[in-house]
């Protein structure tokens, strides 16, 4: 009995140690597993924070970069515009120099009784005198042909067309018929070139100024008061519609079509071709 009791006690002690060892291993494994999970969680949080920081930095840098690029583009655009203005100004200066060297009569706009002729002298033009003595009357918007024709008729001028509807470009139709009448001529201003202008009403020869040459001549006082000015920003070969072409009378250094304009070009710097006409 004593031996059996000892053996039983020994077995119980061994079993107790085995249980304790197993419990210890489980506890260690659980602790290790918990530690690993915490490390993984910490890494994941660190990665999320890093990505959020990168996005935040990228977001902060992006507007600054966009602003710099926008500023650079604006500077390039401004420089290009400045260069373009310099080129236009230089071309105008060259035309003015040529006009001056040609001996063109710059005093021709001193009054309605002093009108230029091509040799640089002056002579009276009764037709221009009549136009300049007239109180010009305005008309409805976009009626440059109708209003200009009415004012010229009131001044007693001849060679004016009864209608221009056969030509989609009404100012061109009016110009061609006036030149065909023999009562009008296109003025041979220096820098103009003789060209054929064709309309459904026929073809005529006319002295045509480029937009730059016209603006330079106007600035130099070379377009007398009372002149009838046909101008276009599309070119005289365009006949689809009247939009982009105009006719008016020079009054007080500006164009009067159906109203008084502020300058000699109703299209600003976009004018491309001009024909200046006088009664004869």
Short mmCIF file of C-alpha atoms in Angstrom, two decimals:
data_model
loop_
_atom_site.label_atom_id
_atom_site.label_comp_id
_atom_site.label_asym_id
_atom_site.label_seq_id
_atom_site.Cartn_x
_atom_site.Cartn_y
_atom_site.Cartn_z
CA UNK A 1 0.00 0.00 0.00
CA UNK A 2 2.85 2.26 0.90
CA UNK A 3 4.58 1.60 -2.38
CA UNK A 4 1.39 2.11 -4.35
CA UNK A 5 0.75 5.32 -2.54
CA UNK A 6 4.19 6.59 -3.34
CA UNK A 7 3.80 5.63 -6.98
CA UNK A 8 0.48 7.35 -7.14
CA UNK A 9 1.90 10.46 -5.59
CA UNK A 10 4.79 10.38 -7.99
CA UNK A 11 2.46 9.99 -10.96
CA UNK A 12 0.35 12.85 -9.73
CA UNK A 13 3.39 15.02 -9.36
CA UNK A 14 4.56 14.13 -12.89
CA UNK A 15 1.13 14.84 -14.25
CA UNK A 16 1.12 18.15 -12.47
CA UNK A 17 4.46 19.14 -13.95
CA UNK A 18 3.32 18.09 -17.45
CA UNK A 19 0.16 20.15 -17.09
CA UNK A 20 2.13 23.10 -15.81
CA UNK A 21 4.60 22.83 -18.70
CA UNK A 22 1.79 22.62 -21.25
CA UNK A 23 0.05 25.60 -19.69
CA UNK A 24 3.29 27.54 -19.78
CA UNK A 25 3.81 26.75 -23.49
CA UNK A 26 0.25 27.77 -24.30
CA UNK A 27 0.70 30.98 -22.36
CA UNK A 28 3.96 31.65 -24.14
CA UNK A 29 2.40 30.88 -27.52
CA UNK A 30 -0.54 33.12 -26.76
CA UNK A 31 1.77 35.89 -25.64
CA UNK A 32 3.90 35.50 -28.77
CA UNK A 33 0.81 35.50 -30.97
CA UNK A 34 -0.51 38.63 -29.29
CA UNK A 35 2.85 40.35 -29.64
CA UNK A 36 3.02 39.46 -33.36
CA UNK A 37 -0.49 40.77 -33.94
CA UNK A 38 0.38 44.03 -32.21
CA UNK A 39 3.53 44.45 -34.35
CA UNK A 40 1.53 43.81 -37.52
CA UNK A 41 -1.05 46.33 -36.39
CA UNK A 42 1.65 48.90 -35.62
CA UNK A 43 3.24 48.36 -39.05
CA UNK A 44 -0.14 48.75 -40.76
CA UNK A 45 -0.84 51.98 -38.87
CA UNK A 46 2.62 53.30 -39.67
CA UNK A 47 2.11 52.49 -43.36
CA UNK A 48 -1.27 54.23 -43.38
CA UNK A 49 0.22 57.30 -41.71
CA UNK A 50 3.11 57.33 -44.20
CA UNK A 51 0.73 57.12 -47.17
CA UNK A 52 -1.49 59.83 -45.71
CA UNK A 53 1.55 62.03 -45.17
CA UNK A 54 2.74 61.48 -48.75
CA UNK A 55 -0.70 62.34 -50.09
CA UNK A 56 -0.87 65.42 -47.91
CA UNK A 57 2.56 66.57 -49.08
CA UNK A 58 1.67 65.89 -52.71
CA UNK A 59 -1.57 67.82 -52.25
CA UNK A 60 0.29 70.71 -50.67
CA UNK A 61 2.91 70.79 -53.45
CA UNK A 62 0.47 70.40 -56.34
CA UNK A 63 -1.24 73.84 -56.11
CA UNK A 64 2.12 75.53 -55.76
CA UNK A 65 3.42 73.75 -58.84
CA UNK A 66 0.26 74.60 -60.78
CA UNK A 67 0.59 78.26 -59.76
CA UNK A 68 4.21 78.33 -60.94
CA UNK A 69 3.28 76.75 -64.27
CA UNK A 70 0.36 79.16 -64.73
CA UNK A 71 2.62 82.10 -63.92
CA UNK A 72 5.26 80.87 -66.41
CA UNK A 73 2.61 80.46 -69.13
CA UNK A 74 1.26 83.95 -68.44
CA UNK A 75 4.77 85.42 -68.71
CA UNK A 76 5.41 83.62 -72.01
CA UNK A 77 2.08 84.82 -73.38
CA UNK A 78 2.76 88.41 -72.29
CA UNK A 79 6.21 88.34 -73.90
CA UNK A 80 4.72 86.99 -77.14
CA UNK A 81 2.07 89.74 -77.17
CA UNK A 82 4.68 92.40 -76.49
CA UNK A 83 6.84 91.09 -79.34
CA UNK A 84 3.81 91.05 -81.66
CA UNK A 85 2.99 94.66 -80.78
CA UNK A 86 6.60 95.66 -81.45
CA UNK A 87 6.53 93.97 -84.88
CA UNK A 88 3.25 95.70 -85.83
CA UNK A 89 4.56 99.06 -84.62
CA UNK A 90 7.78 98.63 -86.58
CA UNK A 91 5.92 97.74 -89.78
CA UNK A 92 3.75 100.83 -89.36
CA UNK A 93 6.89 102.94 -88.89
CA UNK A 94 8.38 101.55 -92.11
CA UNK A 95 5.20 102.41 -94.04
CA UNK A 96 5.18 105.92 -92.58
CA UNK A 97 8.82 106.42 -93.60
CA UNK A 98 8.04 105.32 -97.17
CA UNK A 99 5.03 107.65 -97.31
CA UNK A 100 7.14 110.56 -96.14
CA UNK A 101 9.96 109.82 -98.61
CA UNK A 102 7.43 109.60 -101.45
CA UNK A 103 6.61 113.31 -101.03
CA UNK A 104 2.94 112.56 -100.36
CA UNK A 105 1.01 115.69 -99.41
CA UNK A 106 0.69 115.49 -95.63
CA UNK A 107 -1.02 118.89 -95.51
CA UNK A 108 -3.91 117.67 -97.65
CA UNK A 109 -6.24 117.24 -94.69
CA UNK A 110 -5.95 120.87 -93.55
CA UNK A 111 -9.45 121.57 -94.84
CA UNK A 112 -12.07 120.51 -97.37
CA UNK A 113 -10.63 122.82 -100.05
CA UNK A 114 -7.17 121.20 -99.94
CA UNK A 115 -7.31 117.68 -101.30
CA UNK A 116 -4.36 115.61 -102.43
CA UNK A 117 -3.48 114.42 -105.92
CA UNK A 118 -0.99 111.69 -106.69
CA UNK A 119 1.90 114.01 -107.57
CA UNK A 120 1.98 115.42 -104.03
CA UNK A 121 0.29 118.71 -104.92
CA UNK A 122 -3.14 119.95 -103.92
CA UNK A 123 -6.31 120.75 -105.79
CA UNK A 124 -9.93 121.26 -105.00
CA UNK A 125 -12.32 118.38 -105.41
CA UNK A 126 -15.89 119.71 -105.65
CA UNK A 127 -17.30 116.29 -104.75
CA UNK A 128 -15.31 116.12 -101.52
CA UNK A 129 -16.28 119.72 -100.78
CA UNK A 130 -19.96 118.75 -101.11
CA UNK A 131 -19.54 115.72 -98.82
CA UNK A 132 -17.67 117.72 -96.19
CA UNK A 133 -20.33 120.45 -96.22
CA UNK A 134 -23.07 117.90 -95.50
CA UNK A 135 -24.49 117.17 -92.07
CA UNK A 136 -24.20 113.37 -92.09
CA UNK A 137 -27.24 111.48 -90.87
CA UNK A 138 -27.07 108.12 -89.08
CA UNK A 139 -29.10 105.01 -89.70
CA UNK A 140 -30.08 101.69 -88.17
CA UNK A 141 -27.33 99.32 -86.99
CA UNK A 142 -25.60 97.33 -89.73
CA UNK A 143 -26.92 99.53 -92.56
CA UNK A 144 -23.57 100.96 -93.68
CA UNK A 145 -24.36 100.63 -97.40
CA UNK A 146 -27.86 102.10 -97.16
CA UNK A 147 -26.83 104.96 -94.84
CA UNK A 148 -23.66 105.89 -96.74
CA UNK A 149 -25.49 105.85 -100.07
CA UNK A 150 -28.25 108.07 -98.64
CA UNK A 151 -25.71 110.61 -97.34
CA UNK A 152 -23.86 110.70 -100.68
CA UNK A 153 -27.16 111.18 -102.52
CA UNK A 154 -28.04 114.08 -100.22
CA UNK A 155 -24.65 115.61 -101.05
CA UNK A 156 -25.61 115.49 -104.75
CA UNK A 157 -23.10 112.82 -105.81
CA UNK A 158 -23.68 110.71 -108.92
CA UNK A 159 -22.76 107.15 -109.84
CA UNK A 160 -24.43 105.55 -106.83
CA UNK A 161 -26.00 102.09 -107.26
CA UNK A 162 -29.75 101.54 -106.97
CA UNK A 163 -29.17 98.23 -105.19
CA UNK A 164 -26.46 95.79 -104.06
CA UNK A 165 -28.51 92.69 -103.27
CA UNK A 166 -27.04 90.57 -106.09
CA UNK A 167 -23.71 90.51 -104.24
CA UNK A 168 -23.68 88.70 -100.90
CA UNK A 169 -20.99 91.17 -99.84
CA UNK A 170 -23.06 94.36 -100.20
CA UNK A 171 -20.17 96.85 -99.67
CA UNK A 172 -18.23 95.11 -102.45
CA UNK A 173 -21.27 95.30 -104.74
CA UNK A 174 -21.57 99.04 -104.02
CA UNK A 175 -17.86 99.68 -104.64
CA UNK A 176 -17.78 97.81 -107.96
CA UNK A 177 -20.83 99.63 -109.32
CA UNK A 178 -19.51 103.04 -108.22
CA UNK A 179 -16.21 102.42 -110.05
CA UNK A 180 -18.08 101.18 -113.13
CA UNK A 181 -20.12 104.40 -113.24
CA UNK A 182 -17.12 106.56 -114.16
CA UNK A 183 -18.07 109.11 -111.46
CA UNK A 184 -15.71 107.61 -108.89
CA UNK A 185 -12.07 106.53 -108.71
CA UNK A 186 -10.02 104.50 -106.27
CA UNK A 187 -7.18 106.63 -104.92
CA UNK A 188 -3.62 105.52 -105.66
CA UNK A 189 -2.21 106.03 -102.18
CA UNK A 190 1.47 105.01 -101.78
CA UNK A 191 1.83 101.33 -100.74
CA UNK A 192 -1.43 100.44 -102.50
CA UNK A 193 -1.45 97.81 -105.26
CA UNK A 194 -3.76 97.64 -108.25
CA UNK A 195 -5.95 94.58 -108.07
CA UNK A 196 -8.96 93.12 -109.84
CA UNK A 197 -12.07 93.00 -107.68
CA UNK A 198 -14.84 90.73 -108.94
CA UNK A 199 -18.51 90.84 -107.99
CA UNK A 200 -21.73 89.50 -109.53
CA UNK A 201 -21.99 93.07 -110.91
CA UNK A 202 -18.73 92.65 -112.82
CA UNK A 203 -14.98 93.14 -112.39
CA UNK A 204 -13.07 96.38 -111.81
CA UNK A 205 -9.50 97.50 -111.17
CA UNK A 206 -8.93 99.20 -107.84
CA UNK A 207 -5.99 100.45 -105.76
CA UNK A 208 -6.03 98.29 -102.64
CA UNK A 209 -4.20 99.04 -99.39
CA UNK A 210 -3.23 96.37 -96.90
CA UNK A 211 -4.65 96.89 -93.43
CA UNK A 212 -1.26 97.95 -92.06
CA UNK A 213 -0.61 100.40 -94.90
CA UNK A 214 -4.07 101.91 -94.49
CA UNK A 215 -3.70 102.38 -90.73
CA UNK A 216 -0.27 103.95 -91.23
CA UNK A 217 -1.59 106.30 -93.95
CA UNK A 218 -4.52 107.24 -91.75
CA UNK A 219 -2.25 107.92 -88.77
CA UNK A 220 -0.05 110.03 -91.03
CA UNK A 221 -3.01 112.15 -92.18
CA UNK A 222 -3.08 110.75 -95.71
CA UNK A 223 -6.80 109.95 -95.99
CA UNK A 224 -8.67 113.24 -96.66
CA UNK A 225 -11.94 114.19 -95.03
CA UNK A 226 -14.90 113.21 -97.18
CA UNK A 227 -13.21 110.12 -98.64
CA UNK A 228 -15.44 107.08 -99.08
CA UNK A 229 -13.65 104.14 -97.47
CA UNK A 230 -14.43 100.49 -98.20
CA UNK A 231 -12.76 98.14 -95.73
CA UNK A 232 -12.86 94.42 -95.01
CA UNK A 233 -11.31 91.99 -92.60
CA UNK A 234 -12.05 88.98 -94.85
CA UNK A 235 -10.65 90.17 -98.18
CA UNK A 236 -12.47 91.43 -101.27
CA UNK A 237 -12.67 87.97 -102.78
CA UNK A 238 -15.12 86.99 -100.03
CA UNK A 239 -18.74 87.25 -101.14
CA UNK A 240 -20.76 84.94 -98.91
CA UNK A 241 -22.12 87.72 -96.69
CA UNK A 242 -21.64 91.37 -95.79
CA UNK A 243 -20.48 90.68 -92.24
CA UNK A 244 -16.80 91.61 -92.02
CA UNK A 245 -16.97 94.31 -94.73
CA UNK A 246 -17.94 97.97 -94.40
CA UNK A 247 -18.29 101.31 -96.18
CA UNK A 248 -18.28 104.74 -94.62
CA UNK A 249 -17.27 108.39 -95.01
CA UNK A 250 -14.25 110.02 -93.35
CA UNK A 251 -15.50 112.66 -90.94
CA UNK A 252 -13.41 114.32 -88.21
CA UNK A 253 -10.61 111.79 -88.60
CA UNK A 254 -12.88 108.78 -88.18
CA UNK A 255 -15.31 106.62 -90.16
CA UNK A 256 -19.00 107.49 -90.27
CA UNK A 257 -20.95 104.50 -91.63
CA UNK A 258 -24.38 104.34 -89.98
CA UNK A 259 -22.91 106.08 -86.95
CA UNK A 260 -19.80 108.02 -85.92
CA UNK A 261 -16.97 105.62 -85.07
CA UNK A 262 -13.94 106.36 -82.91
CA UNK A 263 -11.26 105.68 -85.50
CA UNK A 264 -10.45 105.10 -89.14
CA UNK A 265 -10.91 101.33 -88.89
CA UNK A 266 -14.21 99.83 -87.81
CA UNK A 267 -12.35 96.52 -87.30
CA UNK A 268 -9.39 97.85 -85.35
CA UNK A 269 -6.16 96.06 -86.25
CA UNK A 270 -8.13 93.22 -87.88
CA UNK A 271 -8.77 95.19 -91.09
CA UNK A 272 -7.05 93.40 -93.98
CA UNK A 273 -7.86 95.29 -97.22
CA UNK A 274 -9.04 98.85 -97.91
CA UNK A 275 -10.10 100.85 -100.97
CA UNK A 276 -10.29 104.65 -100.65
CA UNK A 277 -12.53 106.36 -103.22
CA UNK A 278 -13.10 109.95 -104.36
CA UNK A 279 -15.65 111.51 -106.71
CA UNK A 280 -14.31 112.58 -110.09
#
